[in-house]
Tab-separated table of C-alpha atoms in Angstrom:
chain	number	residue	atom	x	y	z
A	732	MET	CA	0.000	0.000	0.000
A	733	GLN	CA	2.840	2.406	0.822
A	734	LEU	CA	4.344	1.892	-2.652
A	735	ALA	CA	0.989	2.593	-4.308
A	736	LEU	CA	0.602	5.824	-2.342
A	737	ALA	CA	4.172	6.891	-3.139
A	738	ALA	CA	3.526	6.165	-6.836
A	739	ARG	CA	0.321	8.219	-6.641
A	740	ASP	CA	2.228	11.152	-5.130
A	741	PHE	CA	4.897	10.877	-7.855
A	742	VAL	CA	2.322	10.805	-10.662
A	743	HIS	CA	0.472	13.789	-9.197
A	744	ALA	CA	3.733	15.707	-8.784
A	745	ILE	CA	4.549	15.092	-12.462
A	746	GLU	CA	1.039	16.124	-13.517
A	747	ARG	CA	1.225	19.341	-11.468
A	748	TYR	CA	4.700	20.094	-12.807
A	749	ARG	CA	3.617	19.433	-16.391
A	750	THR	CA	0.507	21.572	-16.037
A	751	ASP	CA	2.349	24.447	-14.328
A	752	SER	CA	5.169	24.279	-16.870
A	753	THR	CA	2.724	24.308	-19.758
A	754	ARG	CA	0.995	27.362	-18.327
A	755	GLU	CA	4.388	29.107	-18.336
A	756	HIS	CA	4.666	28.412	-22.088
A	757	ALA	CA	0.992	28.584	-23.099
A	758	SER	CA	-2.465	28.876	-21.574
A	759	MET	CA	-4.383	25.614	-21.530
A	760	GLY	CA	-6.052	23.197	-19.149
A	761	GLU	CA	-4.690	19.907	-17.835
A	762	ARG	CA	-6.739	17.755	-20.209
A	763	GLU	CA	-5.354	19.693	-23.178
A	764	VAL	CA	-1.825	19.272	-21.805
A	765	VAL	CA	-2.299	15.507	-21.502
A	766	ALA	CA	-3.801	15.293	-25.010
A	767	LEU	CA	-0.866	17.185	-26.500
A	768	GLY	CA	1.494	14.838	-24.668
A	769	HIS	CA	-0.217	11.813	-26.233
A	770	LEU	CA	0.036	13.369	-29.689
A	771	TYR	CA	3.704	14.195	-29.071
A	772	VAL	CA	4.552	10.633	-28.010
A	773	HIS	CA	2.260	8.632	-30.328
A	774	GLY	CA	2.057	10.907	-33.353
A	775	PRO	CA	-1.204	11.610	-35.176
A	776	LEU	CA	-4.319	9.984	-33.699
A	777	THR	CA	-7.992	10.001	-34.560
A	778	ALA	CA	-10.313	11.723	-32.089
A	779	SER	CA	-11.589	8.251	-31.084
A	780	GLU	CA	-8.056	7.028	-30.384
A	781	LEU	CA	-7.362	10.158	-28.365
A	782	ALA	CA	-10.621	9.600	-26.444
A	783	ALA	CA	-9.488	6.066	-25.583
A	784	GLU	CA	-6.050	7.303	-24.443
A	785	LEU	CA	-7.662	9.943	-22.223
A	786	SER	CA	-10.561	7.732	-21.040
A	787	ILE	CA	-13.130	10.292	-22.185
A	788	THR	CA	-16.127	10.119	-24.511
A	789	SER	CA	-15.817	10.705	-28.242
A	790	ALA	CA	-17.915	13.869	-27.867
A	791	SER	CA	-15.548	15.212	-25.185
A	792	ALA	CA	-12.562	14.348	-27.370
A	793	THR	CA	-14.089	16.210	-30.309
A	794	GLU	CA	-14.600	19.300	-28.125
A	795	LEU	CA	-11.037	19.016	-26.822
A	796	VAL	CA	-9.632	18.706	-30.355
A	797	ASP	CA	-11.682	21.746	-31.375
A	798	ARG	CA	-10.089	23.745	-28.524
A	799	ILE	CA	-6.482	22.712	-29.230
A	800	GLU	CA	-7.004	23.280	-32.947
A	801	ARG	CA	-8.458	26.785	-32.391
A	802	ALA	CA	-5.482	27.582	-30.128
A	803	GLY	CA	-3.064	26.552	-32.889
A	804	TYR	CA	-1.576	23.522	-31.096
A	805	ALA	CA	-3.014	20.873	-33.420
A	806	ASP	CA	-4.448	20.346	-36.895
A	807	ARG	CA	-6.856	17.849	-38.380
A	808	ALA	CA	-6.008	16.128	-41.652
A	809	GLN	CA	-7.533	13.411	-43.784
A	810	HIS	CA	-6.638	9.887	-42.691
A	811	PRO	CA	-4.382	8.328	-45.370
A	812	THR	CA	-6.271	5.014	-45.593
A	813	ASP	CA	-9.807	5.759	-44.358
A	814	ARG	CA	-11.480	8.812	-45.850
A	815	ARG	CA	-14.188	8.719	-43.156
A	816	LYS	CA	-11.612	9.527	-40.468
A	817	ARG	CA	-9.493	12.551	-39.659
A	818	LEU	CA	-6.143	12.511	-37.898
A	819	VAL	CA	-5.214	15.004	-35.220
A	820	SER	CA	-1.551	15.982	-35.155
A	821	LEU	CA	0.522	18.639	-33.446
A	822	THR	CA	1.358	21.780	-35.319
A	823	GLU	CA	4.936	23.013	-35.263
A	824	TYR	CA	3.894	25.431	-32.523
A	825	GLY	CA	2.267	22.624	-30.511
A	826	GLU	CA	5.402	20.478	-30.836
A	827	ARG	CA	7.595	23.332	-29.573
A	828	ILE	CA	5.352	23.847	-26.531
A	829	VAL	CA	5.233	20.154	-25.607
A	830	ALA	CA	8.973	19.675	-26.216
A	831	ALA	CA	9.719	22.608	-23.895
A	832	VAL	CA	7.510	21.138	-21.156
A	833	TYR	CA	9.120	17.696	-21.338
A	834	ARG	CA	12.609	19.198	-21.615
A	835	ASP	CA	11.985	21.150	-18.380
A	836	LEU	CA	10.567	18.073	-16.642
A	837	GLY	CA	13.460	15.927	-17.868
A	838	GLU	CA	16.021	18.388	-16.530
A	839	HIS	CA	14.450	18.293	-13.076
A	840	LEU	CA	14.134	14.501	-13.000
A	841	ASN	CA	17.648	13.985	-14.408
A	842	GLY	CA	19.081	16.002	-11.536
A	843	VAL	CA	17.595	13.552	-9.043
A	844	TYR	CA	18.442	10.494	-11.177
A	845	GLU	CA	22.082	11.485	-11.727
A	846	ALA	CA	22.586	11.839	-7.961
A	847	LEU	CA	21.906	8.090	-7.657
A	848	SER	CA	24.599	5.455	-7.918
A	849	PRO	CA	24.697	3.377	-11.133
A	850	GLU	CA	23.232	0.440	-9.192
A	851	GLU	CA	20.372	2.613	-7.886
A	852	GLN	CA	19.759	3.924	-11.417
A	853	ARG	CA	19.496	0.351	-12.740
A	854	GLY	CA	17.015	-0.407	-9.941
A	855	VAL	CA	14.906	2.621	-10.848
A	856	ASP	CA	15.043	1.704	-14.556
A	857	THR	CA	14.050	-1.901	-13.871
A	858	PHE	CA	11.243	-0.951	-11.514
A	859	LEU	CA	9.710	1.683	-13.789
A	860	THR	CA	9.896	-0.553	-16.867
A	861	THR	CA	8.488	-3.684	-15.225
A	862	ALA	CA	5.810	-1.809	-13.264
A	863	SER	CA	4.657	0.034	-16.405
A	864	THR	CA	4.576	-3.228	-18.356
A	865	ALA	CA	2.560	-4.983	-15.646
A	866	LEU	CA	0.044	-2.131	-15.339
A	867	ASN	CA	-0.310	-1.744	-19.111
A	868	HIS	CA	-0.798	-5.495	-19.464
A	869	ARG	CA	-3.512	-5.449	-16.804
A	870	ASN	CA	-5.245	-2.527	-18.504
A	871	HIS	CA	-5.324	-4.282	-21.885
A	872	HIS	CA	-5.911	-7.915	-20.877
A	873	THR	CA	-8.175	-9.800	-18.541
A	874	ASP	CA	-5.585	-12.433	-17.606
A	875	PRO	CA	-2.930	-11.442	-15.077
A	876	PRO	CA	0.550	-10.880	-16.512
A	877	PRO	CA	3.245	-13.490	-15.958
A	878	PRO	CA	5.402	-12.984	-12.864
A	879	ILE	CA	8.154	-10.422	-13.363
A	880	PRO	CA	11.587	-11.913	-12.701
A	881	PRO	CA	13.566	-10.184	-9.952
A	882	ASN	CA	16.660	-8.173	-10.892
A	883	GLY	CA	15.438	-7.496	-14.424
A	884	GLY	CA	15.367	-11.189	-15.379
A	885	THR	CA	18.755	-12.262	-14.056
A	886	GLU	CA	17.114	-14.606	-11.537
A	887	PRO	CA	14.292	-17.101	-12.185
A	888	ALA	CA	10.763	-15.949	-11.406
A	889	THR	CA	8.959	-17.502	-8.481
A	890	ALA	CA	5.276	-17.751	-7.831
A	891	PRO	CA	3.965	-15.166	-5.374
A	892	VAL	CA	3.347	-16.408	-1.867
A	893	PRO	CA	-0.382	-16.204	-0.988
């Protein structure tokens, strides 16, 4: 439980930092910030795909895309293989804003990370990667993921003790 609460605090700290940093570069709400981040990482998405990423309705996603398009952060274009769909992508301006936010965040996190020993850094890397994989697997599948081997796979996995 303590780990889950610490992870919650970390995620909220990142969200607050990202939102505050974005407001320094541009004026937009948190949902818009998160949407731009998804477009930055994943590239062009349909409004439906963006809705799924943000866990919002298609109608809410359409309204959000309208707002970020009006503000000049994103554009809609014809989907290359399905003429019924439109892709939302960042404009050059939108990319600059999002890159600045993540650059600022990265600089702050790198300062903490670089103060760790190489062994501690490997532990952080392993934990973040395996935890993200396990959570993403749970979110996309009904079966539980296989056990994650300790030490990044250098030791055999064991069944959890009930």
